Structures are given as C-alpha cells and as structure tokens.
Amino acid sequence: MRFGAGKTAVHALDEIDLNVRPGEFVSIVGRSGCGKSTLLRCITNLLPPTSGDISVMGMSPGEYQKDKRFGFVFQDAALLPWKTAAENIQLAMQLSRHAPQAKRQQRVRDLLDLVRLSNFGNKYPAQLSGGMRQRVSIARALSYEPEILMMDEPFGALDEFTRREMHDELIRIHAERPHTVLFVTHSLSEALYLSDRIVVLAARPGRVKSIISVENPRPKGGIAHADTGYLRQLAELEELLHE
Amino acid sequence: MNNTHSLAGRLRQTWPALALFGAVMLLWEFSVDWFDVPSFLLPPPSVIFLEMAENWQMLLKNLWATMLAAILGFALGTAVAIALAILFLYSRTAERALFPWAITIKTIPVLAIAPLLTIWLGYGIAPKVAIAALICFFPTLVNAVKGFRTIDSQTVEFFRIAGASKAQLFRHARLYAALPYIFAAAKISASMSVIGAIVAEFTGANSGIGTLIVTAGYQMDATMLFAAIVASSIATIALFYVVVLIERFSLYWPEARIDA
C-alpha cells in the first residue's frame, strides 16, 4: 500500500497480509508512526491506498462502506458538543439512514442501556467523564448495527482505572453483540486482555512483524492480569516490539 | 456556590463599578462648582441630565436614525461576511481571489471612504448602513472562516463513515462550531457599527447623533455634545447586550462560549 502521489508519496504500509474472521477480536499493536491508524483508515476507505488490494466480505472498502458501513470509535470520542449523548447516537442513525425514525428513540434507549448510561442520555459530552464519553461513542458506532467495528486507540486518553473498567465493559458488549473488531492500541497488556489475535506491526514502512494467537482469550472473572500464560505472552510481545 | 444570577449575587459583583461611577459623578458635579469651570467648557452631570430630559424627543429621534442605520449595517455586514465565509469553505479558488479584496477594504480608513459613500448614496440612511456594514464585515469574516473550519478531523471522519453528505456535515457540525466565533465577532462589531453610522453622519446626513454632534460642535454647545455622547453610549451598550442575549440563547450547550 502506498499513499500520496509524486514526490510527496509516503511509503506508509507495506505487505500487510491479514485475514480476519467474522466475529474475531483482532488487535493491531506497534510503535507510534508504524501506520496502525492508517491501516484502519485504508480498510474503512477514509484513505484510499495507491496500490494493494483490500477485500471486506468480498467487497472493496468503498463498496462495503456504501452497502453496510463500518462502526468507528475514535481516540477522542469525537462526539458533537452541541448534542446530548442521546442526540449524538440518534444522529448517527439519521445520517446512515438506519431504522425508521419512529424506532430510533427506542434504539437509543437500548444502546444507552447497553453501555450502562441509561440516566445520562440528556447530558452533553462536556458533562460526562472521559470514560462515559467513550461509552457514548461506542453506542454511537453500534447504533447502525455494523458487522465490523474499528477502534482507534479508544482508551488511550483515559486513566488506568477507567481504562481497565472500559476493558471489561468492552468484553461484555462484545459478548452481548458479537462483532468483528479491529482494535488499534499501543498497550500490549490491553491487546492481550481483549483480543483473539494480535498483529504486531513494524515501522517505516509499516509491515506485519508477527501475528500472535492469544492462548486464553477474554477469560471469565477478569483474573487474566495475573495468569501465567498471560504474563508469558506479554513478555513475548515485549520482546517482539523491542527487536 | 454560584449565585451570579441572583440579585444579591449580581449586586456583589457590580457594586465596585457602581460605587466608582457614583463617586466620579459626584466629584465631577462638585469640582465644576468649586473650581469655577465655566459651563460651556465642562457642564456638570446635573446640567447634562437636565438638557437630556428637556430635549428627549429630539435626542430620541436622532438616536433612532443612527441606531436603525447601525443595526441594519450590522445585520448586512454580518450576513455578507458569513455568506462569504461559507463560499470560502467550499471554494479555495474563491477564497484566494476574494480574500485580498477583503483585506484591501479593511485597510481603507472609514473616515476617507465616508464622504465618497455620501456622494454616491446621498444624505439618507444608505451611506450610514454601508459604512456600518463595512466596519462589521471584516472581523466577522475572519472569525467565521476560522469557525467553520474548527471541527476536528475525527468529526469529519465520523460523518464520512456514517455516510453523511457535505450539507449534513455543515448543518450538524460546522454551523454549530462556527457560532461561538461568529458571536465573538458580533459582540465587537455591534458597538463598532454605531461608531460607523456616526462617522457617516459627520460627512453629511439629514439626522442622527453624528449630525447632532457636528451641529453642537459648531455652536460650541458642550452640554449638547455630552448629551449626544451619553445617549449614543447607552444605546450602544443596549445593542451589545441584545447580542449577548441572543448569544446566550444560541450557545445553549456547556463550554460553548469563547471569551472575547
């Protein structure tokens, strides 16, 4: 994959060969500048690659985007400050022309229940905590029922405690409404805790260094942080990134 | 607790300003008397107040002539500036072609262009509206151009992912993002528009505060000059607060206002 044209072309990604199964939770890790976010934007057709070939459920990203739409959770939640949590979610359905207007209200309530913000629907983003804003953002991404959810360092700006809380929330939501998830992060422990598989990218140009299958993905009870298998795989990942 | 909206809270905030104002008025009133300053140089506040009370109909008529021109010019200048900002948003070519003209218009001194506009547009309300609009135009243009572009790249990406049109992006995001910037400019240009209208009246007009000031100046009538200044100041402050009121109503979401 290449970007730009002529002299300003930046060789951002190279030989990314990756197959994701439906329903799978795949994390993409790597150092800053390795093209993690760029990869998500290629797959969702926000950035058209100059060469290479991306196939989403047998369609090109452009075709898929027109037909089905991706869910996308951004790093900064990217909610509209002038709309309440409920209005932000509703707007996504309105823009994507998902569900008849009469049913949208009920769907907004369901989604707020799903992310445990039932009582915060009429609050503006500025009145919510960082974690709450990201939950609204997840609800918004799920509002038009995409099969594939893209998450671009969604918890990167949160403090450690909120972050761990959000991990368990995400695991719960993923169990309740199975999606294919592509999750970009620079936290190895986060990737290991959430994913079925982890793609390690190397930088300049971004390429796949290794793909690791998580041995015991998303164990019940949230004790994974102390599990020996978890710690061994974490050490392996660390080594891979520092090579 | 935050009680800036209760009467007691308001009073706690404003009493220093009120007390100082009262003290200055008293000092002015009595020092004119003590130092025997002749009234044609510096009339005491009481004389100015009496002059205003006596001539209130004439003052009000002229004030209305000025304020109507100022408000119309303010509305016209702001509307044209917003329309141009929207054009610039969607056409870089238009921006590159027209922005130097906007800057050129900004650099022409209002005092120099006022007589020209009077020649072209006559002694009625038209040249006043034009000058007021010209003064309001530039700050609003610059702020609106910036405001429409302040939405971050992730918001633009969200709209694209959701399949929104450019019009929807404008209607749901850019418009709201620009409002705080437009109001910041409007608060400045509201008072500038009154100055613009008065300046236009200096170069010849049938009525208005500016005409009143020129006439009183020829007659060395300091009391009438003060009366005209006080009347136009009160009206300008009122216009400013009307804009603030509309701003409060329009920027309803938390942390919307940018202070300017």
Short mmCIF file of C-alpha atoms in Angstrom, two decimals:
data_model
loop_
_atom_site.label_atom_id
_atom_site.label_comp_id
_atom_site.label_asym_id
_atom_site.label_seq_id
_atom_site.Cartn_x
_atom_site.Cartn_y
_atom_site.Cartn_z
CA MET A 1 0.00 0.00 0.00
CA ARG A 2 1.23 3.45 -0.84
CA PHE A 3 -0.13 6.93 -0.17
CA GLY A 4 0.07 10.28 -1.85
CA ALA A 5 1.32 10.97 -5.33
CA GLY A 6 4.56 12.02 -6.95
CA LYS A 7 7.37 13.31 -4.78
CA THR A 8 5.30 13.62 -1.63
CA ALA A 9 4.33 9.96 -1.66
CA VAL A 10 4.85 8.36 1.70
CA HIS A 11 5.51 4.70 1.84
CA ALA A 12 3.37 4.11 4.89
CA LEU A 13 2.33 0.49 4.74
CA ASP A 14 3.90 -2.47 3.05
CA GLU A 15 2.95 -6.10 2.66
CA ILE A 16 0.12 -6.13 5.12
CA ASP A 17 -1.25 -9.61 4.72
CA LEU A 18 -4.04 -10.24 7.14
CA ASN A 19 -7.20 -12.28 7.16
CA VAL A 20 -9.78 -11.55 9.81
CA ARG A 21 -12.58 -14.00 10.56
CA PRO A 22 -16.10 -12.73 11.25
CA GLY A 23 -16.67 -12.26 14.96
CA GLU A 24 -12.97 -12.18 15.72
CA PHE A 25 -11.38 -9.56 18.00
CA VAL A 26 -8.07 -8.57 16.46
CA SER A 27 -5.70 -6.01 17.94
CA ILE A 28 -3.09 -4.14 15.99
CA VAL A 29 -0.11 -3.06 18.06
CA GLY A 30 3.08 -1.27 17.21
CA ARG A 31 5.11 1.83 17.97
CA SER A 32 3.89 5.31 17.12
CA GLY A 33 4.17 6.02 13.44
CA CYS A 34 4.03 2.41 12.31
CA GLY A 35 0.81 3.03 10.41
CA LYS A 36 -1.70 1.41 12.78
CA SER A 37 -4.29 4.16 12.39
CA THR A 38 -3.52 4.44 8.67
CA LEU A 39 -4.37 0.76 8.26
CA LEU A 40 -7.80 1.29 9.84
CA ARG A 41 -8.41 4.26 7.58
CA CYS A 42 -7.50 2.23 4.49
CA ILE A 43 -9.85 -0.56 5.40
CA THR A 44 -12.70 1.90 6.02
CA ASN A 45 -11.98 3.80 2.79
CA LEU A 46 -11.22 7.05 4.64
CA LEU A 47 -7.84 6.93 2.91
CA PRO A 48 -7.65 5.22 -0.46
CA PRO A 49 -4.37 3.27 -0.82
CA THR A 50 -2.42 3.85 -4.04
CA SER A 51 -1.65 0.19 -4.51
CA GLY A 52 -2.67 -3.06 -2.95
CA ASP A 53 -5.89 -4.79 -2.50
CA ILE A 54 -8.29 -4.79 0.43
CA SER A 55 -11.28 -7.05 0.48
CA VAL A 56 -14.03 -6.74 3.07
CA MET A 57 -16.53 -9.57 2.99
CA GLY A 58 -15.72 -9.99 -0.68
CA MET A 59 -16.19 -6.30 -1.49
CA SER A 60 -13.83 -3.38 -1.95
CA PRO A 61 -13.78 -0.99 1.06
CA GLY A 62 -15.68 1.59 -0.98
CA GLU A 63 -18.41 -0.84 -1.95
CA TYR A 64 -18.65 -2.23 1.55
CA GLN A 65 -18.83 1.26 3.05
CA LYS A 66 -21.70 2.18 0.72
CA ASP A 67 -23.58 -1.03 1.39
CA LYS A 68 -23.03 -1.85 5.07
CA ARG A 69 -20.97 0.85 6.81
CA PHE A 70 -18.26 0.31 9.38
CA GLY A 71 -18.55 1.21 13.02
CA PHE A 72 -15.72 3.50 14.10
CA VAL A 73 -14.70 4.53 17.61
CA PHE A 74 -12.20 7.38 17.62
CA GLN A 75 -9.46 8.17 20.09
CA ASP A 76 -11.09 11.36 21.36
CA ALA A 77 -14.67 10.03 21.27
CA ALA A 78 -15.36 12.81 18.71
CA LEU A 79 -18.87 13.49 19.97
CA LEU A 80 -20.62 16.70 18.95
CA PRO A 81 -20.53 19.04 21.98
CA TRP A 82 -23.85 20.69 20.97
CA LYS A 83 -25.77 17.44 21.05
CA THR A 84 -26.67 15.37 24.10
CA ALA A 85 -25.49 11.78 24.43
CA ALA A 86 -28.84 10.55 23.10
CA GLU A 87 -28.84 13.07 20.23
CA ASN A 88 -25.31 12.06 19.25
CA ILE A 89 -26.37 8.43 18.97
CA GLN A 90 -29.56 9.33 17.14
CA LEU A 91 -27.66 11.49 14.65
CA ALA A 92 -25.53 8.51 13.60
CA MET A 93 -28.71 6.58 12.77
CA GLN A 94 -30.17 9.57 10.96
CA LEU A 95 -27.03 10.12 8.86
CA SER A 96 -26.73 6.45 7.97
CA ARG A 97 -30.49 6.25 7.35
CA HIS A 98 -30.68 3.28 9.69
CA ALA A 99 -34.02 2.25 11.20
CA PRO A 100 -37.24 4.20 10.64
CA GLN A 101 -37.45 7.46 12.56
CA ALA A 102 -40.10 6.18 14.95
CA LYS A 103 -37.91 3.30 16.11
CA ARG A 104 -34.78 5.38 16.66
CA GLN A 105 -35.84 6.70 20.09
CA GLN A 106 -36.28 3.16 21.39
CA ARG A 107 -32.96 2.06 19.88
CA VAL A 108 -31.17 4.99 21.53
CA ARG A 109 -32.60 3.87 24.89
CA ASP A 110 -31.48 0.28 24.26
CA LEU A 111 -27.98 1.39 23.31
CA LEU A 112 -27.68 3.64 26.37
CA ASP A 113 -28.73 0.63 28.46
CA LEU A 114 -26.11 -1.49 26.74
CA VAL A 115 -23.30 0.92 27.67
CA ARG A 116 -24.86 1.50 31.13
CA LEU A 117 -25.65 5.17 30.65
CA SER A 118 -29.44 4.96 30.86
CA ASN A 119 -29.64 8.04 33.08
CA PHE A 120 -27.21 10.15 31.10
CA GLY A 121 -28.98 10.38 27.74
CA ASN A 122 -29.80 14.07 28.19
CA LYS A 123 -26.29 15.09 29.27
CA TYR A 124 -23.94 16.94 26.96
CA PRO A 125 -20.46 15.48 26.32
CA ALA A 126 -18.85 18.21 28.45
CA GLN A 127 -20.94 16.99 31.40
CA LEU A 128 -19.67 13.40 31.07
CA SER A 129 -16.36 11.85 32.18
CA GLY A 130 -13.83 10.65 29.62
CA GLY A 131 -14.89 7.04 30.11
CA MET A 132 -18.58 7.91 29.74
CA ARG A 133 -17.89 9.85 26.55
CA GLN A 134 -16.12 6.83 25.10
CA ARG A 135 -19.10 4.64 26.04
CA VAL A 136 -21.42 7.00 24.17
CA SER A 137 -19.01 6.83 21.26
CA ILE A 138 -19.20 3.01 21.31
CA ALA A 139 -23.01 3.16 21.45
CA ARG A 140 -22.96 5.58 18.53
CA ALA A 141 -20.72 3.27 16.49
CA LEU A 142 -23.04 0.33 17.20
CA SER A 143 -26.22 2.33 16.54
CA TYR A 144 -26.47 1.45 12.85
CA GLU A 145 -25.58 -2.20 13.55
CA PRO A 146 -22.31 -2.59 11.68
CA GLU A 147 -20.79 -6.06 11.33
CA ILE A 148 -17.31 -4.66 11.74
CA LEU A 149 -16.19 -2.27 14.47
CA MET A 150 -13.00 -0.24 14.12
CA MET A 151 -11.47 1.12 17.30
CA ASP A 152 -8.57 3.56 17.03
CA GLU A 153 -6.86 3.73 20.44
CA PRO A 154 -10.24 4.33 22.04
CA PHE A 155 -8.99 4.22 25.62
CA GLY A 156 -5.66 5.95 25.01
CA ALA A 157 -6.70 9.17 26.73
CA LEU A 158 -8.22 7.53 29.82
CA ASP A 159 -6.60 6.97 33.20
CA GLU A 160 -5.53 3.45 34.17
CA PHE A 161 -8.56 2.66 36.36
CA THR A 162 -11.13 3.89 33.86
CA ARG A 163 -9.23 2.06 31.18
CA ARG A 164 -9.50 -1.30 32.98
CA GLU A 165 -13.16 -0.67 33.62
CA MET A 166 -13.67 0.04 29.93
CA HIS A 167 -11.86 -3.20 29.00
CA ASP A 168 -14.38 -5.26 30.96
CA GLU A 169 -17.22 -3.17 29.52
CA LEU A 170 -15.98 -3.81 26.01
CA ILE A 171 -15.65 -7.55 26.65
CA ARG A 172 -19.22 -7.60 27.98
CA ILE A 173 -20.55 -5.62 25.00
CA HIS A 174 -18.64 -7.82 22.57
CA ALA A 175 -20.17 -10.91 24.20
CA GLU A 176 -23.68 -9.42 24.08
CA ARG A 177 -23.45 -8.22 20.49
CA PRO A 178 -20.75 -10.15 18.63
CA HIS A 179 -18.90 -8.08 16.04
CA THR A 180 -15.70 -8.34 14.19
CA VAL A 181 -13.42 -5.87 15.99
CA LEU A 182 -10.20 -4.33 14.76
CA PHE A 183 -8.64 -2.63 17.76
CA VAL A 184 -5.62 -0.35 17.40
CA THR A 185 -3.59 0.25 20.54
CA HIS A 186 -0.05 0.77 21.73
CA SER A 187 -0.72 -1.01 25.00
CA LEU A 188 0.38 -4.64 24.86
CA SER A 189 -1.47 -5.64 28.02
CA GLU A 190 -4.65 -4.12 26.63
CA ALA A 191 -4.26 -6.05 23.38
CA LEU A 192 -3.58 -9.28 25.23
CA TYR A 193 -6.52 -8.81 27.58
CA LEU A 194 -9.08 -8.14 24.85
CA SER A 195 -8.10 -9.99 21.71
CA ASP A 196 -8.28 -13.33 19.97
CA ARG A 197 -5.29 -12.43 17.85
CA ILE A 198 -2.68 -9.70 17.95
CA VAL A 199 -0.99 -8.25 14.89
CA VAL A 200 2.40 -6.73 15.65
CA LEU A 201 3.43 -4.07 13.15
CA ALA A 202 6.95 -2.87 12.46
CA ALA A 203 7.52 0.73 11.43
CA ARG A 204 8.76 2.55 8.31
CA PRO A 205 7.32 1.15 6.20
CA GLY A 206 4.59 -0.41 8.30
CA ARG A 207 4.58 -4.15 7.83
CA VAL A 208 3.42 -7.19 9.74
CA LYS A 209 6.14 -8.44 12.02
CA SER A 210 4.19 -11.18 13.63
CA ILE A 211 0.68 -12.41 14.31
CA ILE A 212 0.06 -13.97 17.70
CA SER A 213 -2.92 -16.02 18.78
CA VAL A 214 -3.90 -15.34 22.35
CA GLU A 215 -3.92 -18.61 24.29
CA ASN A 216 -6.86 -18.00 26.54
CA PRO A 217 -8.75 -15.03 25.15
CA ARG A 218 -11.01 -12.99 27.46
CA PRO A 219 -11.20 -15.36 30.44
CA LYS A 220 -14.23 -15.03 32.70
CA GLY A 221 -13.73 -13.27 36.02
CA GLY A 222 -11.11 -10.80 34.85
CA ILE A 223 -8.17 -12.57 36.56
CA ALA A 224 -6.14 -12.61 33.38
CA HIS A 225 -3.68 -9.97 34.58
CA ALA A 226 -2.13 -12.48 37.00
CA ASP A 227 -2.39 -15.57 34.79
CA THR A 228 0.96 -17.21 33.98
CA GLY A 229 0.08 -17.78 30.33
CA TYR A 230 -0.88 -14.12 30.05
CA LEU A 231 2.39 -12.97 31.59
CA ARG A 232 4.45 -15.24 29.34
CA GLN A 233 2.71 -13.95 26.21
CA LEU A 234 3.13 -10.38 27.40
CA ALA A 235 6.88 -10.96 27.73
CA GLU A 236 6.94 -12.45 24.23
CA LEU A 237 5.18 -9.41 22.83
CA GLU A 238 7.55 -7.04 24.59
CA GLU A 239 10.50 -8.85 23.06
CA LEU A 240 8.94 -8.72 19.60
CA LEU A 241 8.43 -4.97 19.77
CA HIS A 242 11.91 -4.21 21.03
CA GLU A 243 13.77 -6.33 18.48
CA MET B 1 -21.91 28.45 45.46
CA ASN B 2 -22.53 30.07 42.13
CA ASN B 3 -25.13 32.76 42.65
CA THR B 4 -24.10 35.23 39.99
CA HIS B 5 -27.64 35.09 38.63
CA SER B 6 -29.41 36.02 41.86
CA LEU B 7 -29.98 39.68 42.59
CA ALA B 8 -27.73 39.62 45.66
CA GLY B 9 -25.02 37.87 43.67
CA ARG B 10 -25.29 40.40 40.87
CA LEU B 11 -25.01 43.23 43.36
CA ARG B 12 -21.94 41.67 44.99
CA GLN B 13 -20.29 41.58 41.59
CA THR B 14 -21.27 45.01 40.34
CA TRP B 15 -21.08 47.22 43.43
CA PRO B 16 -17.44 48.28 42.91
CA ALA B 17 -18.25 49.53 39.42
CA LEU B 18 -21.43 51.26 40.60
CA ALA B 19 -19.70 52.85 43.60
CA LEU B 20 -16.83 54.17 41.47
CA PHE B 21 -19.27 55.54 38.89
CA GLY B 22 -21.22 57.36 41.60
CA ALA B 23 -18.05 58.75 43.15
CA VAL B 24 -16.77 60.07 39.80
CA MET B 25 -20.15 61.70 39.08
CA LEU B 26 -20.18 63.41 42.49
CA LEU B 27 -16.57 64.55 42.14
CA TRP B 28 -17.34 65.95 38.66
CA GLU B 29 -20.50 67.70 39.87
CA PHE B 30 -18.83 69.44 42.79
CA SER B 31 -15.39 70.18 41.32
CA VAL B 32 -17.01 72.08 38.41
CA ASP B 33 -18.62 74.22 41.09
CA TRP B 34 -15.56 74.56 43.38
CA PHE B 35 -13.05 75.40 40.66
CA ASP B 36 -15.47 77.67 38.79
CA VAL B 37 -15.15 75.81 35.49
CA PRO B 38 -17.39 77.65 33.02
CA SER B 39 -20.34 75.55 31.89
CA PHE B 40 -19.54 75.97 28.18
CA LEU B 41 -16.23 74.10 28.79
CA LEU B 42 -17.38 71.38 31.14
CA PRO B 43 -21.02 71.22 32.20
CA PRO B 44 -21.72 69.27 35.42
CA PRO B 45 -23.63 65.96 35.13
CA SER B 46 -26.81 67.51 36.51
CA VAL B 47 -26.89 70.08 33.69
CA ILE B 48 -26.28 67.36 31.09
CA PHE B 49 -29.08 65.31 32.61
CA LEU B 50 -31.46 68.28 32.54
CA GLU B 51 -30.51 69.01 28.92
CA MET B 52 -31.30 65.39 28.02
CA ALA B 53 -34.61 65.46 29.89
CA GLU B 54 -35.60 68.72 28.18
CA ASN B 55 -34.68 67.60 24.65
CA TRP B 56 -35.54 63.90 24.97
CA GLN B 57 -37.79 63.84 21.92
CA MET B 58 -35.21 65.42 19.66
CA LEU B 59 -32.43 63.20 21.08
CA LEU B 60 -34.54 60.07 20.69
CA LYS B 61 -35.42 60.92 17.10
CA ASN B 62 -31.76 61.38 16.16
CA LEU B 63 -30.69 58.37 18.20
CA TRP B 64 -33.21 56.22 16.39
CA ALA B 65 -31.92 57.43 12.99
CA THR B 66 -28.39 56.41 13.99
CA MET B 67 -29.29 53.13 15.68
CA LEU B 68 -31.53 51.97 12.83
CA ALA B 69 -28.66 52.52 10.37
CA ALA B 70 -26.22 50.82 12.74
CA ILE B 71 -28.44 47.78 13.27
CA LEU B 72 -29.18 47.41 9.55
CA GLY B 73 -25.49 47.81 8.72
CA PHE B 74 -24.54 45.33 11.44
CA ALA B 75 -27.01 42.77 10.08
CA LEU B 76 -25.93 43.36 6.47
CA GLY B 77 -22.18 43.24 7.20
CA THR B 78 -22.54 40.11 9.33
CA ALA B 79 -24.74 38.35 6.75
CA VAL B 80 -22.39 39.11 3.85
CA ALA B 81 -19.38 38.03 5.92
CA ILE B 82 -21.00 34.70 6.85
CA ALA B 83 -22.09 34.09 3.26
CA LEU B 84 -18.54 34.74 2.02
CA ALA B 85 -17.08 32.51 4.74
CA ILE B 86 -19.33 29.67 3.56
CA LEU B 87 -18.26 30.30 -0.04
CA PHE B 88 -14.58 30.21 1.03
CA LEU B 89 -15.22 26.94 2.87
CA TYR B 90 -16.19 25.16 -0.33
CA SER B 91 -14.08 27.03 -2.86
CA ARG B 92 -10.39 27.62 -2.22
CA THR B 93 -10.28 29.44 -5.55
CA ALA B 94 -12.91 31.94 -4.41
CA GLU B 95 -11.01 32.41 -1.15
CA ARG B 96 -7.72 33.07 -2.96
CA ALA B 97 -9.41 35.50 -5.36
CA LEU B 98 -11.56 37.41 -2.87
CA PHE B 99 -9.62 37.46 0.39
CA PRO B 100 -7.10 40.11 -0.80
CA TRP B 101 -10.09 42.32 -1.65
CA ALA B 102 -11.46 41.88 1.84
CA ILE B 103 -8.12 42.88 3.32
CA THR B 104 -7.90 45.89 0.99
CA ILE B 105 -11.36 47.06 2.04
CA LYS B 106 -10.27 46.63 5.67
CA THR B 107 -7.22 48.89 5.15
CA ILE B 108 -9.22 51.85 3.76
CA PRO B 109 -9.85 54.31 6.60
CA VAL B 110 -13.58 54.67 7.24
CA LEU B 111 -13.17 58.41 7.54
CA ALA B 112 -11.77 58.55 3.99
CA ILE B 113 -14.46 56.45 2.39
CA ALA B 114 -17.41 58.06 4.23
CA PRO B 115 -17.59 61.25 2.09
CA LEU B 116 -17.34 59.14 -1.06
CA LEU B 117 -20.25 56.99 0.01
CA THR B 118 -22.25 60.10 0.86
CA ILE B 119 -21.64 61.41 -2.66
CA TRP B 120 -22.74 58.11 -4.15
CA LEU B 121 -25.63 57.23 -1.86
CA GLY B 122 -27.00 60.62 -0.76
CA TYR B 123 -27.83 62.11 2.63
CA GLY B 124 -30.29 59.45 3.73
CA ILE B 125 -29.80 56.21 5.59
CA ALA B 126 -27.96 54.36 2.79
CA PRO B 127 -24.37 55.63 3.32
CA LYS B 128 -24.68 55.07 7.09
CA VAL B 129 -25.79 51.48 6.59
CA ALA B 130 -22.94 50.97 4.10
CA ILE B 131 -20.26 52.30 6.49
CA ALA B 132 -21.63 50.33 9.44
CA ALA B 133 -21.72 47.18 7.30
CA LEU B 134 -18.18 47.78 6.08
CA ILE B 135 -16.89 48.07 9.64
CA CYS B 136 -18.69 44.89 10.78
CA PHE B 137 -17.72 42.88 7.75
CA PHE B 138 -14.07 42.08 8.34
CA PRO B 139 -13.92 40.80 11.93
CA THR B 140 -16.93 38.58 11.27
CA LEU B 141 -15.43 37.25 8.03
CA VAL B 142 -12.15 36.29 9.69
CA ASN B 143 -13.87 34.65 12.66
CA ALA B 144 -16.48 32.82 10.58
CA VAL B 145 -13.84 31.47 8.19
CA LYS B 146 -11.97 30.11 11.19
CA GLY B 147 -15.12 28.93 12.97
CA PHE B 148 -16.45 26.82 10.11
CA ARG B 149 -13.09 25.03 9.99
CA THR B 150 -12.62 24.32 13.69
CA ILE B 151 -14.25 20.88 13.67
CA ASP B 152 -11.54 18.27 14.14
CA SER B 153 -10.56 15.62 11.61
CA GLN B 154 -12.13 12.81 13.64
CA THR B 155 -15.52 14.51 13.47
CA VAL B 156 -15.19 14.83 9.69
CA GLU B 157 -14.24 11.15 9.54
CA PHE B 158 -17.23 10.17 11.65
CA PHE B 159 -19.57 11.94 9.24
CA ARG B 160 -17.94 10.19 6.29
CA ILE B 161 -18.13 6.79 7.98
CA ALA B 162 -21.81 7.36 8.77
CA GLY B 163 -22.41 8.22 5.11
CA ALA B 164 -23.30 11.89 5.64
CA SER B 165 -23.40 14.45 2.83
CA LYS B 166 -21.41 17.70 2.85
CA ALA B 167 -24.65 19.53 3.57
CA GLN B 168 -25.30 17.34 6.62
CA LEU B 169 -21.77 17.92 7.88
CA PHE B 170 -22.38 21.64 7.58
CA ARG B 171 -25.82 21.59 9.14
CA HIS B 172 -24.97 19.34 12.12
CA ALA B 173 -21.34 20.24 12.80
CA ARG B 174 -19.74 23.20 11.04
CA LEU B 175 -22.60 25.59 11.73
CA TYR B 176 -22.54 24.96 15.49
CA ALA B 177 -18.74 25.02 15.58
CA ALA B 178 -18.74 28.45 13.94
CA LEU B 179 -21.43 30.03 16.16
CA PRO B 180 -19.14 30.83 19.13
CA TYR B 181 -16.68 32.52 16.74
CA ILE B 182 -19.42 34.44 14.93
CA PHE B 183 -20.82 35.71 18.22
CA ALA B 184 -17.37 36.72 19.46
CA ALA B 185 -17.08 38.89 16.34
CA ALA B 186 -20.68 40.11 16.57
CA LYS B 187 -20.11 41.44 20.09
CA ILE B 188 -17.23 43.56 18.79
CA SER B 189 -18.94 44.73 15.61
CA ALA B 190 -22.23 45.61 17.37
CA SER B 191 -20.58 48.60 19.03
CA MET B 192 -18.39 49.31 16.00
CA SER B 193 -21.49 49.58 13.82
CA VAL B 194 -22.76 52.53 15.89
CA ILE B 195 -19.40 54.27 15.51
CA GLY B 196 -19.60 53.62 11.77
CA ALA B 197 -23.04 55.15 11.48
CA ILE B 198 -21.99 58.24 13.48
CA VAL B 199 -18.86 58.71 11.33
CA ALA B 200 -21.02 58.51 8.19
CA GLU B 201 -23.27 61.21 9.66
CA PHE B 202 -20.27 63.52 10.16
CA THR B 203 -19.84 63.84 6.41
CA GLY B 204 -23.41 64.91 5.89
CA ALA B 205 -26.75 63.45 6.86
CA ASN B 206 -30.25 64.70 7.48
CA SER B 207 -30.45 63.41 11.01
CA GLY B 208 -28.67 61.31 13.59
CA ILE B 209 -26.37 61.55 16.57
CA GLY B 210 -23.45 62.35 14.27
CA THR B 211 -25.34 65.28 12.74
CA LEU B 212 -26.24 66.47 16.22
CA ILE B 213 -22.59 66.29 17.30
CA VAL B 214 -21.40 68.27 14.26
CA THR B 215 -24.04 70.98 14.80
CA ALA B 216 -23.36 71.22 18.53
CA GLY B 217 -19.64 71.38 17.80
CA TYR B 218 -20.06 74.40 15.51
CA GLN B 219 -22.16 76.07 18.18
CA MET B 220 -19.61 75.21 20.93
CA ASP B 221 -22.50 73.62 22.80
CA ALA B 222 -20.61 71.29 25.17
CA THR B 223 -23.77 70.35 27.04
CA MET B 224 -25.48 69.10 23.88
CA LEU B 225 -22.28 67.27 22.88
CA PHE B 226 -22.27 65.45 26.21
CA ALA B 227 -25.97 64.71 25.88
CA ALA B 228 -25.37 63.17 22.44
CA ILE B 229 -22.41 61.13 23.69
CA VAL B 230 -24.34 59.79 26.70
CA ALA B 231 -27.38 58.93 24.57
CA SER B 232 -25.36 57.05 21.95
CA SER B 233 -23.33 55.25 24.64
CA ILE B 234 -26.44 54.00 26.39
CA ALA B 235 -27.90 52.82 23.08
CA THR B 236 -24.63 51.10 22.09
CA ILE B 237 -24.42 49.26 25.41
CA ALA B 238 -28.05 48.20 24.95
CA LEU B 239 -27.28 46.88 21.46
CA PHE B 240 -24.27 44.99 22.83
CA TYR B 241 -26.40 43.31 25.46
CA VAL B 242 -29.05 42.37 22.91
CA VAL B 243 -26.30 40.50 21.05
CA VAL B 244 -25.15 38.91 24.33
CA LEU B 245 -28.73 37.84 25.00
CA ILE B 246 -29.08 36.23 21.56
CA GLU B 247 -25.70 34.57 22.15
CA ARG B 248 -26.85 33.09 25.49
CA PHE B 249 -29.89 31.70 23.74
CA SER B 250 -27.99 30.32 20.74
CA LEU B 251 -24.99 28.83 22.52
CA TYR B 252 -27.02 26.59 24.80
CA TRP B 253 -24.54 23.74 25.21
CA PRO B 254 -21.92 23.70 28.01
CA GLU B 255 -18.50 25.21 27.32
CA ALA B 256 -19.74 26.73 24.07
CA ARG B 257 -18.76 30.32 24.66
CA ILE B 258 -15.28 31.52 23.76
CA ASP B 259 -14.42 34.66 25.64
CA ALA B 260 -13.55 37.67 23.56
#
